[in-house]
mmCIF file of C-alpha atoms and ligand atoms in Angstrom:
data_model
loop_
_atom_site.group_PDB
_atom_site.id
_atom_site.type_symbol
_atom_site.label_atom_id
_atom_site.label_comp_id
_atom_site.label_asym_id
_atom_site.label_seq_id
_atom_site.Cartn_x
_atom_site.Cartn_y
_atom_site.Cartn_z
ATOM 1 C CA MET A 1 159.688 68.521 55.860
ATOM 2 C CA ARG A 2 161.477 68.128 52.533
ATOM 3 C CA PHE A 3 161.529 65.669 49.455
ATOM 4 C CA LEU A 4 164.421 65.202 47.190
ATOM 5 C CA LEU A 5 163.561 63.492 44.432
ATOM 6 C CA GLY A 6 167.110 61.558 42.409
ATOM 7 C CA LYS A 7 165.786 60.568 38.920
ATOM 8 C CA ASN A 8 167.689 56.770 39.866
ATOM 9 C CA TYR A 9 169.391 55.545 43.094
ATOM 10 C CA GLU A 10 172.685 57.660 41.886
ATOM 11 C CA GLN A 11 171.545 60.941 42.076
ATOM 12 C CA MET A 12 169.184 59.858 45.786
ATOM 13 C CA SER A 13 172.474 59.359 46.944
ATOM 14 C CA ARG A 14 173.908 61.719 46.349
ATOM 15 C CA LYS A 15 171.432 64.113 47.181
ATOM 16 C CA ALA A 16 171.452 62.980 49.925
ATOM 17 C CA ALA A 17 175.799 62.713 50.696
ATOM 18 C CA ASN A 18 174.862 66.471 50.253
ATOM 19 C CA LEU A 19 173.323 67.341 53.833
ATOM 20 C CA ILE A 20 175.343 64.770 55.006
ATOM 21 C CA SER A 21 178.294 66.541 54.162
ATOM 22 C CA ALA A 22 176.960 70.342 54.293
ATOM 23 C CA GLN A 23 175.991 69.352 58.149
ATOM 24 C CA VAL A 24 180.000 67.519 58.894
ATOM 25 C CA ILE A 25 181.671 70.606 57.030
ATOM 26 C CA LEU A 26 179.052 73.584 58.778
ATOM 27 C CA LYS A 27 180.428 71.135 62.048
ATOM 28 C CA PRO A 28 183.082 69.636 61.975
ATOM 29 C CA ASP A 29 182.991 67.317 65.016
ATOM 30 C CA SER A 30 179.266 66.969 64.587
ATOM 31 C CA VAL A 31 177.490 63.342 65.350
ATOM 32 C CA ILE A 32 175.652 61.625 63.019
ATOM 33 C CA GLY A 33 173.941 58.299 63.613
ATOM 34 C CA LEU A 34 173.808 55.989 60.511
ATOM 35 C CA ALA A 35 172.550 53.261 59.375
ATOM 36 C CA THR A 36 173.002 49.808 57.622
ATOM 37 C CA GLY A 37 170.358 48.188 55.396
ATOM 38 C CA SER A 38 171.804 48.235 50.602
ATOM 39 C CA THR A 39 170.421 51.344 51.000
ATOM 40 C CA PRO A 40 172.694 53.809 52.048
ATOM 41 C CA LEU A 41 175.520 52.442 50.322
ATOM 42 C CA GLY A 42 175.209 55.025 47.879
ATOM 43 C CA LEU A 43 175.294 57.686 49.396
ATOM 44 C CA TYR A 44 178.905 55.692 51.948
ATOM 45 C CA GLU A 45 180.233 55.887 48.790
ATOM 46 C CA THR A 46 179.425 59.198 47.449
ATOM 47 C CA LEU A 47 181.352 60.355 50.718
ATOM 48 C CA ILE A 48 183.890 58.090 50.205
ATOM 49 C CA SER A 49 184.768 59.404 46.690
ATOM 50 C CA TRP A 50 184.365 63.256 48.079
ATOM 51 C CA TYR A 51 186.776 62.021 51.606
ATOM 52 C CA MET A 52 189.137 61.608 49.008
ATOM 53 C CA LYS A 53 188.786 64.642 46.912
ATOM 54 C CA GLY A 54 189.818 66.145 50.014
ATOM 55 C CA ASP A 55 186.287 68.097 49.878
ATOM 56 C CA ILE A 56 185.395 66.168 53.479
ATOM 57 C CA SER A 57 186.749 65.091 56.526
ATOM 58 C CA PHE A 58 185.588 62.956 59.804
ATOM 59 C CA SER A 59 188.444 63.383 61.980
ATOM 60 C CA LYS A 60 186.072 64.980 64.148
ATOM 61 C CA CYS A 61 182.900 63.495 63.993
ATOM 62 C CA ARG A 62 181.692 61.442 66.297
ATOM 63 C CA THR A 63 179.315 58.676 64.896
ATOM 64 C CA VAL A 64 176.786 55.943 66.445
ATOM 65 C CA ASN A 65 174.855 53.636 64.436
ATOM 66 C CA LEU A 66 171.145 53.247 64.904
ATOM 67 C CA ASP A 67 171.294 49.159 65.693
ATOM 68 C CA GLU A 68 173.304 45.856 65.868
ATOM 69 C CA TYR A 69 172.401 41.850 65.809
ATOM 70 C CA VAL A 70 172.197 40.889 69.609
ATOM 71 C CA GLY A 71 175.523 37.680 69.933
ATOM 72 C CA LEU A 72 176.614 38.779 66.911
ATOM 73 C CA ASP A 73 181.118 39.647 67.290
ATOM 74 C CA PRO A 74 182.186 43.175 65.969
ATOM 75 C CA LYS A 75 184.393 40.164 63.501
ATOM 76 C CA ASN A 76 181.264 38.627 62.424
ATOM 77 C CA GLU A 77 180.916 39.629 59.013
ATOM 78 C CA GLN A 78 177.222 40.313 58.989
ATOM 79 C CA SER A 79 177.347 41.895 62.179
ATOM 80 C CA TYR A 80 176.657 46.049 61.593
ATOM 81 C CA ALA A 81 180.090 46.874 63.697
ATOM 82 C CA TYR A 82 181.521 44.477 60.362
ATOM 83 C CA PHE A 83 179.211 46.304 57.578
ATOM 84 C CA MET A 84 179.962 49.486 58.556
ATOM 85 C CA ASN A 85 184.152 49.564 58.819
ATOM 86 C CA LYS A 86 183.264 48.139 55.410
ATOM 87 C CA ASN A 87 181.570 50.569 53.257
ATOM 88 C CA LEU A 88 182.105 53.132 55.071
ATOM 89 C CA PHE A 89 184.540 53.257 58.329
ATOM 90 C CA LYS A 90 187.476 51.718 57.191
ATOM 91 C CA PHE A 91 188.145 54.209 53.730
ATOM 92 C CA ILE A 92 187.693 57.437 55.732
ATOM 93 C CA ASP A 93 189.557 59.740 58.048
ATOM 94 C CA ILE A 94 186.841 58.623 61.077
ATOM 95 C CA LYS A 95 188.900 58.011 64.587
ATOM 96 C CA PRO A 96 187.615 54.633 65.114
ATOM 97 C CA GLU A 97 187.646 55.530 69.464
ATOM 98 C CA ASN A 98 184.742 57.613 67.371
ATOM 99 C CA THR A 99 182.564 55.327 65.918
ATOM 100 C CA HIS A 100 179.335 53.647 68.741
ATOM 101 C CA LEU A 101 177.213 51.062 67.492
ATOM 102 C CA PRO A 102 175.626 49.004 70.667
ATOM 103 C CA ASN A 103 178.160 46.497 71.746
ATOM 104 C CA GLY A 104 175.726 42.762 70.276
ATOM 105 C CA LEU A 105 177.909 40.610 72.472
ATOM 106 C CA ASN A 106 176.478 42.554 75.215
ATOM 107 C CA LEU A 107 173.697 39.978 76.516
ATOM 108 C CA ASP A 108 172.886 41.935 79.502
ATOM 109 C CA ASN A 109 170.149 43.612 77.469
ATOM 110 C CA ASP A 110 169.098 46.642 80.080
ATOM 111 C CA ALA A 111 173.413 47.405 81.351
ATOM 112 C CA GLU A 112 173.618 47.490 77.294
ATOM 113 C CA CYS A 113 170.776 49.618 76.306
ATOM 114 C CA LYS A 114 171.737 51.872 79.244
ATOM 115 C CA ARG A 115 175.041 52.690 78.150
ATOM 116 C CA TYR A 116 174.028 53.287 74.545
ATOM 117 C CA ASP A 117 171.670 56.111 76.232
ATOM 118 C CA GLU A 118 173.687 57.682 78.461
ATOM 119 C CA LEU A 119 176.433 57.271 75.494
ATOM 120 C CA ILE A 120 174.173 58.807 73.181
ATOM 121 C CA LYS A 121 173.442 62.124 75.782
ATOM 122 C CA SER A 122 177.435 62.232 76.855
ATOM 123 C CA LEU A 123 177.772 62.941 72.764
ATOM 124 C CA GLY A 124 175.561 65.150 73.141
ATOM 125 C CA GLY A 125 172.418 63.933 71.048
ATOM 126 C CA VAL A 126 172.366 63.115 67.186
ATOM 127 C CA ASP A 127 173.140 66.733 64.588
ATOM 128 C CA ILE A 128 171.885 64.632 61.742
ATOM 129 C CA GLN A 129 170.245 61.012 61.949
ATOM 130 C CA LEU A 130 170.454 59.233 58.955
ATOM 131 C CA LEU A 131 167.731 56.798 58.043
ATOM 132 C CA GLY A 132 166.493 54.510 55.802
ATOM 133 C CA ILE A 133 163.117 52.385 56.013
ATOM 134 C CA GLY A 134 161.935 48.357 56.687
ATOM 135 C CA ASN A 135 159.576 46.653 53.942
ATOM 136 C CA ASN A 136 157.628 46.656 57.657
ATOM 137 C CA GLY A 137 158.139 50.124 58.007
ATOM 138 C CA HIS A 138 160.831 49.712 60.151
ATOM 139 C CA ILE A 139 163.165 52.248 61.638
ATOM 140 C CA GLY A 140 166.027 50.777 62.703
ATOM 141 C CA PHE A 141 165.163 47.937 64.512
ATOM 142 C CA ASN A 142 161.978 49.999 65.871
ATOM 143 C CA GLU A 143 158.698 46.671 64.864
ATOM 144 C CA PRO A 144 155.884 47.671 64.111
ATOM 145 C CA SER A 145 154.036 47.688 67.789
ATOM 146 C CA ASP A 146 151.546 48.122 70.229
ATOM 147 C CA GLU A 147 153.508 50.932 71.567
ATOM 148 C CA PHE A 148 156.449 53.290 70.836
ATOM 149 C CA LYS A 149 159.804 53.263 72.919
ATOM 150 C CA ALA A 150 161.410 55.758 73.315
ATOM 151 C CA GLY A 151 165.245 54.386 74.096
ATOM 152 C CA THR A 152 166.726 51.915 73.307
ATOM 153 C CA ASN A 153 165.683 48.409 73.043
ATOM 154 C CA CYS A 154 166.267 45.540 72.016
ATOM 155 C CA VAL A 155 163.697 43.911 69.198
ATOM 156 C CA LYS A 156 162.307 40.278 68.615
ATOM 157 C CA LEU A 157 162.607 40.452 65.598
ATOM 158 C CA THR A 158 159.686 40.354 63.053
ATOM 159 C CA GLU A 159 159.231 37.461 60.716
ATOM 160 C CA SER A 160 159.592 39.536 57.900
ATOM 161 C CA THR A 161 162.353 41.135 58.414
ATOM 162 C CA ILE A 162 164.361 38.460 58.886
ATOM 163 C CA LYS A 163 163.426 37.517 55.743
ATOM 164 C CA ALA A 164 163.858 40.515 54.405
ATOM 165 C CA ASN A 165 167.348 39.848 55.906
ATOM 166 C CA SER A 166 167.987 36.804 55.118
ATOM 167 C CA ARG A 167 169.529 37.876 52.195
ATOM 168 C CA PHE A 168 172.841 38.950 53.517
ATOM 169 C CA PHE A 169 173.298 34.914 55.819
ATOM 170 C CA GLU A 170 174.022 31.652 54.180
ATOM 171 C CA SER A 171 170.649 30.342 55.527
ATOM 172 C CA ILE A 172 167.403 32.172 57.242
ATOM 173 C CA ASP A 173 168.152 30.131 60.422
ATOM 174 C CA ASP A 174 171.785 31.429 60.837
ATOM 175 C CA VAL A 175 168.938 35.598 61.131
ATOM 176 C CA PRO A 176 169.754 36.335 64.905
ATOM 177 C CA LYS A 177 166.196 36.949 66.632
ATOM 178 C CA PHE A 178 166.837 40.023 69.022
ATOM 179 C CA ALA A 179 168.126 42.683 67.605
ATOM 180 C CA TYR A 180 169.530 46.398 69.996
ATOM 181 C CA THR A 181 168.397 49.907 69.184
ATOM 182 C CA MET A 182 167.501 52.793 69.563
ATOM 183 C CA GLY A 183 164.769 53.898 70.454
ATOM 184 C CA ILE A 184 161.814 56.265 68.481
ATOM 185 C CA ARG A 185 163.090 58.931 71.161
ATOM 186 C CA SER A 186 166.721 59.303 70.594
ATOM 187 C CA ILE A 187 165.964 58.844 66.604
ATOM 188 C CA ILE A 188 163.996 62.038 66.756
ATOM 189 C CA GLN A 189 165.604 64.686 69.253
ATOM 190 C CA ALA A 190 168.062 63.489 66.592
ATOM 191 C CA LYS A 191 168.191 67.665 65.122
ATOM 192 C CA TYR A 192 167.862 67.144 61.394
ATOM 193 C CA ILE A 193 167.480 63.651 59.483
ATOM 194 C CA VAL A 194 167.439 62.405 57.077
ATOM 195 C CA LEU A 195 165.361 59.216 55.674
ATOM 196 C CA VAL A 196 165.827 57.480 52.186
ATOM 197 C CA ALA A 197 164.040 54.887 50.223
ATOM 198 C CA SER A 198 165.328 53.552 46.762
ATOM 199 C CA GLY A 199 163.261 51.421 44.891
ATOM 200 C CA LYS A 200 158.848 50.982 43.793
ATOM 201 C CA ASN A 201 159.366 47.867 46.925
ATOM 202 C CA LYS A 202 158.825 51.018 49.446
ATOM 203 C CA ALA A 203 156.704 52.800 47.447
ATOM 204 C CA LYS A 204 154.053 51.574 49.763
ATOM 205 C CA ILE A 205 154.830 51.769 53.031
ATOM 206 C CA LEU A 206 157.330 55.293 52.732
ATOM 207 C CA GLU A 207 153.701 56.417 51.936
ATOM 208 C CA GLU A 208 151.113 56.018 54.640
ATOM 209 C CA ALA A 209 153.796 56.416 57.248
ATOM 210 C CA LEU A 210 154.401 60.103 55.800
ATOM 211 C CA PHE A 211 150.164 60.791 55.343
ATOM 212 C CA GLY A 212 148.946 57.930 57.421
ATOM 213 C CA PRO A 213 148.141 57.428 61.031
ATOM 214 C CA VAL A 214 150.622 58.192 62.747
ATOM 215 C CA THR A 215 150.777 54.839 64.427
ATOM 216 C CA PRO A 216 153.692 52.258 66.145
ATOM 217 C CA GLN A 217 151.965 49.942 63.805
ATOM 218 C CA ASN A 218 154.055 51.467 60.723
ATOM 219 C CA PRO A 219 157.168 53.416 63.200
ATOM 220 C CA ALA A 220 158.268 55.265 60.778
ATOM 221 C CA SER A 221 155.129 56.799 60.371
ATOM 222 C CA ILE A 222 156.401 58.557 63.630
ATOM 223 C CA LEU A 223 158.160 60.643 61.509
ATOM 224 C CA GLN A 224 155.202 63.222 60.495
ATOM 225 C CA MET A 225 155.942 64.720 63.889
ATOM 226 C CA VAL A 226 158.879 65.891 63.129
ATOM 227 C CA GLU A 227 159.922 69.051 61.216
ATOM 228 C CA ASN A 228 163.525 69.237 59.956
ATOM 229 C CA LEU A 229 163.430 66.134 58.605
ATOM 230 C CA ALA A 230 165.338 66.121 54.536
ATOM 231 C CA VAL A 231 162.948 62.575 52.816
ATOM 232 C CA CYS A 232 165.041 62.176 49.570
ATOM 233 C CA GLY A 233 163.571 58.256 47.265
ATOM 234 C CA ASP A 234 164.621 57.947 43.370
ATOM 235 C CA GLU A 235 161.564 57.530 41.351
ATOM 236 C CA GLU A 236 160.009 54.818 42.484
ATOM 237 C CA ALA A 237 159.945 54.971 45.791
ATOM 238 C CA PHE A 238 158.124 58.328 45.371
ATOM 239 C CA SER A 239 156.115 56.561 43.092
ATOM 240 C CA VAL A 240 153.171 56.655 45.153
ATOM 241 C CA ILE A 241 153.915 59.128 46.622
ATOM 242 C CA LYS A 242 153.222 61.774 43.644
ATOM 243 C CA GLU A 243 150.543 59.110 41.860
ATOM 244 C CA LYS A 244 148.554 60.298 45.336
ATOM 245 C CA HIS A 245 149.695 63.448 47.141
ATOM 246 C CA LYS A 246 149.609 66.280 43.461
ATOM 247 C CA ASP A 247 150.995 69.098 45.407
ATOM 248 C CA ILE A 248 154.149 67.969 47.294
ATOM 249 C CA ILE A 249 156.691 70.109 45.811
ATOM 250 C CA PHE A 250 160.222 67.497 44.809
ATOM 251 C CA GLU A 251 163.521 68.730 45.089
HETATM 252 C C1 GLP B 1 167.381 46.704 57.936
HETATM 253 C C2 GLP B 1 167.733 48.034 59.234
HETATM 254 C C3 GLP B 1 167.573 49.440 58.630
HETATM 255 C C4 GLP B 1 167.544 49.480 57.552
HETATM 256 C C5 GLP B 1 166.379 48.645 56.659
HETATM 257 C C6 GLP B 1 165.668 48.639 55.548
HETATM 258 O O1 GLP B 1 166.905 46.414 59.162
HETATM 259 N N1 GLP B 1 168.114 47.582 60.102
HETATM 260 O O2 GLP B 1 168.311 50.485 59.182
HETATM 261 O O3 GLP B 1 166.763 50.160 57.089
HETATM 262 O O4 GLP B 1 167.014 47.516 56.817
HETATM 263 O O5 GLP B 1 167.045 48.341 54.987
HETATM 264 P P1 GLP B 1 167.190 48.274 53.467
HETATM 265 O O6 GLP B 1 168.388 49.560 52.971
HETATM 266 O O7 GLP B 1 168.397 46.734 52.602
HETATM 267 O O8 GLP B 1 165.799 48.199 52.622
#
């Protein structure tokens, strides 16, 4: 596990963007696992600026997103399909047919989960997976639970996630109650994982996930089992780790 420390959000985003861009330069047809949430936005902006300068091309890349709300049309501004288009895809040269998300409009849960797992398999698995971390340790939308779910699954969102994500909706009642998410197995089978975290409110859960017990009650704790993991954080997100684990080397 590597710890990449940025002095602030911009620097953290730049360090994470460097890892994604190195992957794409080394393997132009990489399968990139993408994430939503506010944390990856700086990283996406950085990748867009490097694309615009001509340093990097996504023309052969394939992407698979971690998750999508059940019931939301890709045209809905709160859908993750819309988010990805608005914040990344429309600015770069990725082919729309090479971008994939779970289909929130397929209400046949079993069929959609199976389709998404088969899709990831048909692409040959994920080369580099970007992850954020929820306030309760969720990765993708894998919420704290009694078991780690292996494949793509339909999750009932917890009250705390609905509350946290309500900031993007007009009212808390508009937040969908269910989401499709890539499962823990697909996530940890990625050849490389980049976890991004920013801000004080992630400091405690990040320390618990990376140094506490491995438990489905803190889904991100599964990342302790992964060798090829880079945790990119800013000073605030790493504050508890810095305080409790003086031996950790930050790059
Ligand atoms: C959402 C997404 C997660 C993301 C999390 C944290 O629930 N499904 O993939 O990691 O939010 O978001 P933020 O980066 O805004 O804190």
